[in-house]
Amino acid sequence: MRLFVALDIDEEIRNRIQEFTEQIRGLAPYTRWLAPGSLHITLKFIGEKPEAFVQ
């Protein structure tokens, strides 16, 4: 399980990011684009931890 501390992004900003990425998608055909609902700002990546660590 990947653990991190993150900030959520406002829906209006997510929509703007989605509009922008739709325009540039063709410039990076081998890029794995994320769904707008998955976007966040990572403050600290903790790393891979076993699920038992979280419980």
Short mmCIF file of N, CA and C in Angstrom, two decimals:
data_model
loop_
_atom_site.label_atom_id
_atom_site.label_comp_id
_atom_site.label_asym_id
_atom_site.label_seq_id
_atom_site.Cartn_x
_atom_site.Cartn_y
_atom_site.Cartn_z
N MET A 1 0.86 -1.16 0.00
CA MET A 1 0.00 0.00 0.00
C MET A 1 0.91 1.23 0.00
N ARG A 2 0.59 2.19 -0.86
CA ARG A 2 1.38 3.43 -0.92
C ARG A 2 0.80 4.44 0.06
N LEU A 3 1.64 4.95 0.92
CA LEU A 3 1.19 5.93 1.92
C LEU A 3 1.81 7.29 1.62
N PHE A 4 0.97 8.32 1.75
CA PHE A 4 1.46 9.68 1.53
C PHE A 4 0.52 10.66 2.21
N VAL A 5 1.04 11.86 2.44
CA VAL A 5 0.24 12.97 2.96
C VAL A 5 0.00 13.90 1.78
N ALA A 6 -1.28 14.26 1.55
CA ALA A 6 -1.59 15.04 0.36
C ALA A 6 -2.70 16.05 0.61
N LEU A 7 -2.76 17.02 -0.27
CA LEU A 7 -3.84 18.00 -0.28
C LEU A 7 -4.77 17.69 -1.44
N ASP A 8 -6.06 17.83 -1.21
CA ASP A 8 -7.04 17.65 -2.27
C ASP A 8 -7.04 18.91 -3.14
N ILE A 9 -7.50 18.78 -4.37
CA ILE A 9 -7.56 19.90 -5.30
C ILE A 9 -9.02 20.26 -5.53
N ASP A 10 -9.31 21.54 -5.51
CA ASP A 10 -10.66 22.04 -5.74
C ASP A 10 -11.20 21.55 -7.09
N GLU A 11 -12.49 21.26 -7.15
CA GLU A 11 -13.10 20.72 -8.36
C GLU A 11 -12.93 21.63 -9.57
N GLU A 12 -13.03 22.93 -9.38
CA GLU A 12 -12.85 23.87 -10.49
C GLU A 12 -11.43 23.77 -11.06
N ILE A 13 -10.46 23.66 -10.18
CA ILE A 13 -9.06 23.52 -10.63
C ILE A 13 -8.88 22.18 -11.34
N ARG A 14 -9.48 21.12 -10.81
CA ARG A 14 -9.41 19.81 -11.48
C ARG A 14 -9.96 19.90 -12.90
N ASN A 15 -11.08 20.59 -13.06
CA ASN A 15 -11.68 20.74 -14.39
C ASN A 15 -10.77 21.49 -15.34
N ARG A 16 -10.11 22.52 -14.84
CA ARG A 16 -9.18 23.28 -15.68
C ARG A 16 -7.98 22.43 -16.09
N ILE A 17 -7.48 21.64 -15.14
CA ILE A 17 -6.37 20.74 -15.44
C ILE A 17 -6.79 19.73 -16.50
N GLN A 18 -7.99 19.19 -16.36
CA GLN A 18 -8.49 18.22 -17.33
C GLN A 18 -8.61 18.85 -18.72
N GLU A 19 -9.13 20.05 -18.81
CA GLU A 19 -9.24 20.74 -20.10
C GLU A 19 -7.86 20.93 -20.73
N PHE A 20 -6.90 21.32 -19.91
CA PHE A 20 -5.54 21.54 -20.41
C PHE A 20 -4.91 20.23 -20.89
N THR A 21 -5.04 19.17 -20.09
CA THR A 21 -4.42 17.90 -20.47
C THR A 21 -5.06 17.31 -21.73
N GLU A 22 -6.33 17.57 -21.94
CA GLU A 22 -6.98 17.09 -23.17
C GLU A 22 -6.36 17.76 -24.39
N GLN A 23 -5.93 19.01 -24.24
CA GLN A 23 -5.31 19.74 -25.35
C GLN A 23 -3.91 19.23 -25.66
N ILE A 24 -3.17 18.77 -24.64
CA ILE A 24 -1.77 18.37 -24.85
C ILE A 24 -1.57 16.85 -24.90
N ARG A 25 -2.62 16.10 -24.75
CA ARG A 25 -2.52 14.63 -24.71
C ARG A 25 -1.76 14.06 -25.91
N GLY A 26 -1.98 14.61 -27.07
CA GLY A 26 -1.32 14.11 -28.28
C GLY A 26 0.18 14.34 -28.29
N LEU A 27 0.68 15.27 -27.48
CA LEU A 27 2.11 15.56 -27.43
C LEU A 27 2.90 14.50 -26.67
N ALA A 28 2.21 13.73 -25.86
CA ALA A 28 2.87 12.70 -25.05
C ALA A 28 2.05 11.40 -25.13
N PRO A 29 2.09 10.73 -26.29
CA PRO A 29 1.22 9.57 -26.50
C PRO A 29 1.51 8.39 -25.57
N TYR A 30 2.70 8.30 -25.01
CA TYR A 30 3.04 7.16 -24.16
C TYR A 30 2.88 7.48 -22.67
N THR A 31 2.29 8.61 -22.38
CA THR A 31 2.07 9.01 -20.99
C THR A 31 0.82 8.35 -20.45
N ARG A 32 0.89 7.92 -19.20
CA ARG A 32 -0.29 7.35 -18.54
C ARG A 32 -0.98 8.50 -17.81
N TRP A 33 -2.05 9.01 -18.37
CA TRP A 33 -2.77 10.14 -17.81
C TRP A 33 -3.70 9.66 -16.71
N LEU A 34 -3.76 10.41 -15.62
CA LEU A 34 -4.62 10.06 -14.49
C LEU A 34 -6.01 10.65 -14.66
N ALA A 35 -6.98 10.00 -14.07
CA ALA A 35 -8.33 10.55 -14.04
C ALA A 35 -8.32 11.78 -13.13
N PRO A 36 -9.07 12.82 -13.46
CA PRO A 36 -9.08 14.03 -12.64
C PRO A 36 -9.38 13.77 -11.16
N GLY A 37 -10.18 12.78 -10.87
CA GLY A 37 -10.50 12.47 -9.48
C GLY A 37 -9.32 11.95 -8.69
N SER A 38 -8.27 11.51 -9.38
CA SER A 38 -7.07 10.99 -8.71
C SER A 38 -6.03 12.07 -8.44
N LEU A 39 -6.26 13.26 -8.95
CA LEU A 39 -5.27 14.33 -8.79
C LEU A 39 -5.22 14.82 -7.35
N HIS A 40 -4.01 15.09 -6.89
CA HIS A 40 -3.79 15.63 -5.55
C HIS A 40 -2.40 16.27 -5.54
N ILE A 41 -2.09 16.97 -4.48
CA ILE A 41 -0.75 17.54 -4.30
C ILE A 41 -0.10 16.76 -3.16
N THR A 42 0.96 16.02 -3.49
CA THR A 42 1.65 15.22 -2.48
C THR A 42 2.58 16.12 -1.68
N LEU A 43 2.40 16.13 -0.38
CA LEU A 43 3.28 16.89 0.51
C LEU A 43 4.44 16.03 0.99
N LYS A 44 4.15 14.77 1.28
CA LYS A 44 5.18 13.85 1.78
C LYS A 44 4.83 12.44 1.36
N PHE A 45 5.73 11.80 0.62
CA PHE A 45 5.54 10.40 0.26
C PHE A 45 6.21 9.56 1.33
N ILE A 46 5.44 8.70 1.97
CA ILE A 46 5.96 7.87 3.06
C ILE A 46 6.56 6.59 2.50
N GLY A 47 5.94 6.03 1.49
CA GLY A 47 6.50 4.84 0.85
C GLY A 47 5.53 3.68 0.83
N GLU A 48 6.03 2.56 0.34
CA GLU A 48 5.25 1.33 0.30
C GLU A 48 5.30 0.69 1.68
N LYS A 49 4.15 0.36 2.21
CA LYS A 49 4.06 -0.29 3.52
C LYS A 49 3.06 -1.44 3.42
N PRO A 50 3.27 -2.49 4.21
CA PRO A 50 2.28 -3.57 4.22
C PRO A 50 0.97 -3.08 4.84
N GLU A 51 -0.13 -3.66 4.41
CA GLU A 51 -1.44 -3.24 4.90
C GLU A 51 -1.53 -3.36 6.43
N ALA A 52 -0.87 -4.34 7.01
CA ALA A 52 -0.87 -4.52 8.46
C ALA A 52 -0.26 -3.31 9.17
N PHE A 53 0.66 -2.62 8.51
CA PHE A 53 1.29 -1.43 9.08
C PHE A 53 0.26 -0.33 9.31
N VAL A 54 -0.70 -0.22 8.39
CA VAL A 54 -1.72 0.83 8.46
C VAL A 54 -2.72 0.54 9.57
N GLN A 55 -3.07 -0.72 9.75
CA GLN A 55 -4.06 -1.09 10.75
C GLN A 55 -3.48 -0.91 12.12
#
